[in-house]
Coordinates of C-alpha atoms in Angstrom, one line a residue:
M1 CA -12.0 -3.8 -0.2
T2 CA -14.5 -5.8 1.7
S3 CA -14.8 -9.5 1.8
S4 CA -18.6 -9.4 1.9
S5 CA -18.8 -10.9 -1.6
P6 CA -17.0 -14.0 -2.7
V7 CA -15.6 -12.6 -5.9
F8 CA -15.4 -9.3 -7.9
T9 CA -18.4 -8.7 -10.1
T10 CA -17.6 -8.0 -13.8
Q11 CA -18.2 -4.3 -13.2
E12 CA -16.0 -4.3 -10.2
D13 CA -13.3 -6.2 -12.1
R14 CA -13.5 -3.6 -14.8
S15 CA -13.3 -0.8 -12.2
A16 CA -10.3 -2.5 -10.5
R17 CA -8.4 -2.6 -13.8
I18 CA -9.3 1.0 -14.7
A19 CA -8.1 2.1 -11.2
V20 CA -4.8 0.3 -11.5
T21 CA -4.3 1.7 -15.1
I22 CA -5.4 5.3 -14.6
F23 CA -4.0 5.9 -11.1
P24 CA -0.3 6.1 -12.0
L25 CA -1.2 8.4 -14.9
L26 CA -3.2 10.8 -12.6
I27 CA -0.3 10.7 -10.1
L28 CA 2.1 11.6 -12.9
A29 CA -0.1 14.5 -13.9
A30 CA -0.3 15.6 -10.3
A31 CA 3.5 15.5 -10.0
A32 CA 3.8 17.6 -13.2
L33 CA 1.4 20.1 -11.9
G34 CA 3.3 20.4 -8.6
F35 CA 6.6 20.8 -10.5
F36 CA 5.5 23.3 -13.1
A37 CA 2.9 25.2 -11.0
P38 CA 4.4 25.2 -7.5
A39 CA 2.2 28.0 -6.3
A40 CA -0.8 25.8 -6.7
G41 CA 0.8 23.1 -4.6
Q42 CA 1.9 25.5 -1.9
A43 CA -1.7 26.7 -1.6
I44 CA -2.9 23.3 -0.5
A45 CA 0.2 22.1 1.4
G46 CA -1.3 22.9 4.7
Y47 CA -4.2 20.5 4.1
T48 CA -2.1 17.4 3.6
S49 CA -3.2 15.8 6.9
I50 CA -6.9 16.4 5.9
F51 CA -6.4 14.7 2.6
L52 CA -4.7 11.7 4.2
G53 CA -7.5 11.5 6.8
V54 CA -10.1 11.4 4.0
I55 CA -8.2 8.6 2.3
M56 CA -8.1 6.6 5.5
F57 CA -11.8 7.2 6.2
A58 CA -12.6 5.9 2.7
M59 CA -10.6 2.8 3.5
G60 CA -12.5 2.3 6.8
L61 CA -15.8 2.5 4.8
T62 CA -14.7 -0.5 2.7
L63 CA -14.0 -2.7 5.8
T64 CA -16.3 -5.1 7.5
L65 CA -15.9 -7.3 10.6
P66 CA -15.4 -10.5 8.5
D67 CA -12.2 -8.8 7.1
F68 CA -10.7 -9.3 10.6
G69 CA -12.2 -12.8 11.1
L70 CA -9.3 -14.2 9.0
V71 CA -7.0 -13.4 11.9
L72 CA -8.7 -16.1 13.9
R73 CA -9.3 -18.6 11.1
R74 CA -5.8 -18.3 9.5
P75 CA -3.6 -16.6 12.0
L76 CA -0.2 -17.9 10.6
P77 CA -0.3 -16.4 7.1
V78 CA -1.6 -13.1 8.5
L79 CA 1.1 -13.0 11.1
I80 CA 3.8 -13.8 8.5
G81 CA 2.5 -11.1 6.2
V82 CA 2.5 -8.4 8.9
I83 CA 5.9 -9.4 10.3
A84 CA 7.3 -9.3 6.7
Q85 CA 5.8 -5.9 6.2
Y86 CA 7.4 -4.3 9.2
L87 CA 10.7 -6.3 9.0
I88 CA 11.6 -6.5 5.3
M89 CA 10.7 -3.0 4.1
P90 CA 12.2 -0.9 6.9
L91 CA 15.5 -2.9 6.9
T92 CA 15.6 -2.8 3.0
G93 CA 15.0 0.9 3.0
F94 CA 17.9 1.4 5.5
A95 CA 20.2 -0.9 3.5
I96 CA 19.5 0.9 0.2
S97 CA 20.0 4.3 1.8
W98 CA 23.4 3.1 3.1
A99 CA 24.4 1.4 -0.2
L100 CA 23.5 4.4 -2.4
Q101 CA 24.9 6.9 0.2
L102 CA 21.7 9.0 0.0
P103 CA 21.7 12.5 1.5
P104 CA 20.1 12.5 5.0
E105 CA 16.8 13.9 3.8
L106 CA 16.3 11.4 1.1
A107 CA 17.6 8.5 3.3
A108 CA 15.0 9.4 5.9
G109 CA 12.3 9.5 3.3
V110 CA 13.2 6.1 1.9
I111 CA 13.3 4.6 5.3
L112 CA 9.9 6.1 6.3
V113 CA 8.3 4.6 3.1
G114 CA 9.6 1.2 4.4
C115 CA 8.2 1.8 7.8
A116 CA 4.7 2.7 6.5
P117 CA 1.8 0.1 6.5
G118 CA 0.7 -1.7 3.4
G119 CA -1.1 0.3 0.7
T120 CA -4.6 -0.7 -0.2
S121 CA -3.9 -0.8 -3.9
S122 CA -2.2 -4.1 -3.0
N123 CA -5.7 -5.5 -2.6
V124 CA -6.6 -4.8 -6.2
I125 CA -3.3 -6.0 -7.5
T126 CA -3.7 -9.2 -5.4
Y127 CA -7.1 -9.8 -7.0
L128 CA -5.8 -9.2 -10.5
A129 CA -2.9 -11.6 -9.8
K130 CA -5.3 -14.3 -8.8
A131 CA -3.8 -14.5 -5.4
D132 CA -5.6 -14.4 -2.0
T133 CA -7.5 -11.2 -1.9
A134 CA -9.1 -11.8 1.5
L135 CA -5.7 -12.4 3.0
S136 CA -4.4 -9.2 1.4
V137 CA -7.3 -7.2 2.8
T138 CA -6.6 -8.5 6.3
M139 CA -2.9 -7.9 6.1
T140 CA -3.5 -4.3 5.0
S141 CA -6.0 -3.7 7.8
I142 CA -3.8 -5.1 10.5
S143 CA -0.7 -3.4 9.4
T144 CA -2.6 -0.1 9.2
L145 CA -4.0 -0.5 12.8
L146 CA -0.4 -1.2 14.0
A147 CA 1.0 1.9 12.2
P148 CA 0.6 4.4 15.1
L149 CA 3.0 2.2 17.2
L150 CA 5.4 0.6 14.7
T151 CA 5.9 3.3 12.1
P152 CA 7.3 5.9 14.5
L153 CA 9.3 3.4 16.5
L154 CA 10.9 1.9 13.4
T155 CA 11.5 5.3 11.8
L156 CA 13.1 6.6 14.9
W157 CA 15.4 3.6 15.1
L158 CA 16.5 3.5 11.5
A159 CA 16.1 7.1 10.3
G160 CA 17.0 8.8 13.6
T161 CA 20.7 8.6 12.7
Y162 CA 20.0 10.7 9.6
M163 CA 17.6 13.4 10.9
P164 CA 16.0 14.1 14.3
L165 CA 12.5 12.8 14.7
D166 CA 9.7 13.6 17.2
A167 CA 8.4 10.0 17.3
G168 CA 5.7 10.8 19.9
G169 CA 4.4 13.6 17.7
M170 CA 4.4 11.3 14.7
A171 CA 2.5 8.6 16.6
L172 CA -0.1 11.1 17.6
T173 CA -0.4 12.3 14.0
I174 CA -0.9 8.7 12.7
V175 CA -3.6 8.2 15.3
K176 CA -5.4 11.3 14.1
I177 CA -5.1 10.8 10.4
V178 CA -5.1 7.0 10.2
L179 CA -6.5 5.2 13.2
I180 CA -9.4 7.4 14.0
P181 CA -10.6 7.8 10.4
V182 CA -10.3 4.1 9.7
I183 CA -12.3 3.2 12.8
A184 CA -14.9 5.9 12.1
G185 CA -15.3 4.5 8.6
L186 CA -15.7 1.0 9.9
V187 CA -18.3 2.1 12.4
I188 CA -20.3 4.0 9.8
R189 CA -20.2 0.9 7.5
L190 CA -21.6 -1.2 10.3
L191 CA -24.4 1.3 11.1
F192 CA -25.3 2.3 7.5
S193 CA -24.2 -0.6 5.4
R194 CA -26.9 -0.2 2.7
L195 CA -26.0 3.4 2.1
V196 CA -22.3 2.8 2.1
D197 CA -22.7 -0.1 -0.3
R198 CA -24.2 2.4 -2.8
I199 CA -21.1 4.6 -2.8
L200 CA -18.4 1.8 -2.7
P201 CA -17.6 2.1 -6.4
A202 CA -16.7 5.8 -5.9
L203 CA -14.3 5.2 -3.0
P204 CA -11.3 4.2 -5.1
W205 CA -11.5 7.6 -6.8
V206 CA -11.7 9.4 -3.4
S207 CA -8.3 7.8 -2.7
V208 CA -7.0 8.7 -6.1
A209 CA -8.0 12.3 -5.6
G210 CA -6.5 12.5 -2.1
I211 CA -3.2 11.0 -3.0
S212 CA -3.0 13.2 -6.1
L213 CA -3.4 16.3 -3.9
V214 CA -0.7 15.1 -1.5
V215 CA 1.7 14.5 -4.5
I216 CA 1.0 18.0 -5.8
A217 CA 1.8 19.5 -2.4
V218 CA 4.9 17.4 -1.9
V219 CA 6.4 18.0 -5.4
S220 CA 5.7 21.8 -5.3
G221 CA 7.8 22.1 -2.2
S222 CA 10.8 20.3 -3.5
A223 CA 11.1 21.0 -7.3
D224 CA 14.8 22.0 -7.0
K225 CA 15.5 18.7 -5.2
I226 CA 13.8 16.7 -8.0
V227 CA 16.1 18.3 -10.6
A228 CA 19.1 17.5 -8.5
A229 CA 18.3 14.0 -7.2
G230 CA 15.4 12.7 -9.3
A231 CA 17.3 9.8 -10.9
L232 CA 18.8 8.8 -7.5
V233 CA 15.4 8.8 -5.8
L234 CA 13.9 6.7 -8.7
L235 CA 16.7 4.2 -8.4
A236 CA 16.2 3.9 -4.7
V237 CA 12.4 3.5 -5.1
I238 CA 12.8 0.8 -7.8
L239 CA 15.2 -1.2 -5.7
H240 CA 13.1 -0.8 -2.5
N241 CA 9.9 -1.9 -4.3
S242 CA 11.6 -4.8 -6.2
F243 CA 13.3 -6.2 -3.1
G244 CA 10.0 -6.0 -1.3
Y245 CA 8.3 -8.2 -3.8
L246 CA 11.2 -10.7 -4.0
L247 CA 11.9 -10.9 -0.2
G248 CA 8.2 -10.9 0.7
Y249 CA 7.7 -13.9 -1.6
W250 CA 10.6 -16.0 -0.3
F251 CA 10.0 -15.0 3.3
A252 CA 6.6 -16.7 3.1
R253 CA 8.0 -19.7 1.1
V254 CA 10.8 -20.3 3.6
L255 CA 8.1 -20.5 6.3
R256 CA 6.4 -23.2 4.2
Q257 CA 3.5 -21.1 3.0
P258 CA 1.8 -22.2 -0.3
V259 CA 2.6 -20.3 -3.5
R260 CA -0.7 -18.4 -3.5
T261 CA -0.1 -17.1 0.0
A262 CA 3.5 -16.3 -0.9
R263 CA 2.4 -14.2 -3.9
T264 CA -0.1 -12.4 -1.7
T265 CA 2.7 -11.6 0.8
S266 CA 5.0 -10.5 -2.0
I267 CA 2.5 -7.9 -3.2
E268 CA 1.5 -6.8 0.3
V269 CA 5.1 -6.2 1.3
G270 CA 6.2 -4.5 -1.9
M271 CA 3.3 -2.0 -2.0
Q272 CA 3.4 0.6 0.7
N273 CA 1.0 3.4 1.9
S274 CA 3.4 5.8 0.3
G275 CA 1.0 8.7 0.4
L276 CA 1.0 8.5 4.2
A277 CA 4.8 8.2 4.1
A278 CA 5.1 11.3 2.0
G279 CA 2.8 13.3 4.2
L280 CA 4.6 12.3 7.4
A281 CA 8.0 13.0 5.8
A282 CA 6.9 16.5 4.8
S283 CA 5.6 17.2 8.3
Y284 CA 8.4 15.6 10.4
F285 CA 11.5 15.8 8.2
S286 CA 11.4 18.1 5.1
P287 CA 9.8 18.5 1.7
A288 CA 12.8 16.8 0.1
A289 CA 12.3 13.8 2.4
A290 CA 8.8 13.4 1.0
L291 CA 10.1 12.8 -2.5
P292 CA 10.6 9.0 -2.1
G293 CA 7.0 8.6 -1.0
A294 CA 5.7 10.6 -3.9
V295 CA 7.8 8.7 -6.5
F296 CA 6.9 5.4 -4.8
S297 CA 3.2 6.2 -5.2
I298 CA 3.7 6.2 -9.0
W299 CA 6.2 3.4 -9.3
H300 CA 4.6 0.7 -7.1
N301 CA 1.3 0.9 -9.0
L302 CA 3.1 0.5 -12.4
S303 CA 5.3 -2.4 -11.1
G304 CA 2.3 -4.0 -9.3
A305 CA 0.3 -4.1 -12.5
V306 CA 3.1 -5.8 -14.3
L307 CA 3.6 -8.3 -11.4
A308 CA -0.1 -9.0 -11.4
M309 CA 0.0 -10.0 -15.1
Y310 CA 2.9 -12.3 -14.4
Y311 CA 1.3 -14.0 -11.4
R312 CA -2.0 -14.2 -13.3
R313 CA -0.5 -15.9 -16.3
S314 CA 1.5 -18.3 -14.0
A315 CA -1.7 -19.2 -12.2
D316 CA -3.6 -19.8 -15.5
R317 CA -0.7 -22.1 -16.7
H318 CA -0.9 -24.0 -13.4
L319 CA -4.6 -24.4 -13.7
A320 CA -4.3 -25.6 -17.3
A321 CA -1.7 -28.1 -16.4
D322 CA -3.8 -29.4 -13.5
P323 CA -7.6 -28.8 -14.0
H324 CA -8.3 -30.6 -10.7
A325 CA -6.5 -27.8 -8.9
G326 CA -9.4 -25.4 -9.6
A327 CA -10.7 -25.5 -6.1
E328 CA -7.3 -24.2 -4.9
A329 CA -6.6 -22.0 -7.8
P330 CA -5.7 -18.4 -7.0
G331 CA -8.7 -16.1 -7.1
L332 CA -11.3 -18.9 -6.5
G333 CA -13.1 -19.9 -3.4
A334 CA -14.3 -18.2 -0.3
D335 CA -11.0 -16.5 0.4
A336 CA -10.9 -14.7 -2.9
G337 CA -13.4 -12.1 -1.8
A338 CA -13.1 -8.4 -2.3
G339 CA -15.4 -5.6 -2.8
A340 CA -14.8 -2.1 -4.2
P341 CA -11.2 -1.7 -5.3
E342 CA -9.1 1.0 -3.8
S343 CA -6.0 2.7 -5.1
R344 CA -3.4 4.3 -3.0

């Protein structure tokens, strides 16, 4: 997820497609294992924070300083994307919880998913969609760095009416399992860039393994709730994710951003760091509250892959209709950069 190279290589492109295709299947397998062998999940439940820390450290390893340079070069689209991330998804999660009359535990979980930062699988989906990968990377990075402040505050505001929350404790946890690992990874990348470059292709699978373990732990602790409310949770997740894509796109368009930027914002807003949300929900609410995050982890990768195909075909039709638009075509140019894909 680095912008150190202008475009994906053929090998990286193949890795990105494999990661997007295989990741949901692995998460489904992890969910099945947690459901049918709950003892295995309970054995690792106490290590959820460690798994999340490893995932965020891997994310930090993929970052470079140029990823943050876009904030200075193109501040408006970055600002729009981050505002949309922390405005649309929290409020949409709250509205869906109210409209579906979700039980308090599930409502808190849905809202917490909405208050989480962007998921880094959005960077791969953005690339495959021929949108602005460099912008997606920057949006994800900034929203992640803001998470220790905004995620607890928004969750307390919107979910505090459903269940009590230690917002200060959550903020400290996010600092420990998100901010510190990400910064540590970034520093190590700066100091040992050649060594890290060699392991970049393996980092997506570190994230896949980490989130799979989180899902096993979450599902094992709430198998009875899945039976009772599985369909309701799935409906809430589908609505949340879909409205994220739709509202993210039109939020950018209303603010007069080009289509390519709007598509990037759409993907970035709709795809959440649901693994983090599931882990926090299990720690600060209940195992049942972690269910929406676990289901979102599966669904948003499936829906994201479909959306990427739609956007990609639309971009190809646009380019075919206007060959002179090649310099501005999604996925081309200096801002299309990305490195090793991640999945989360």
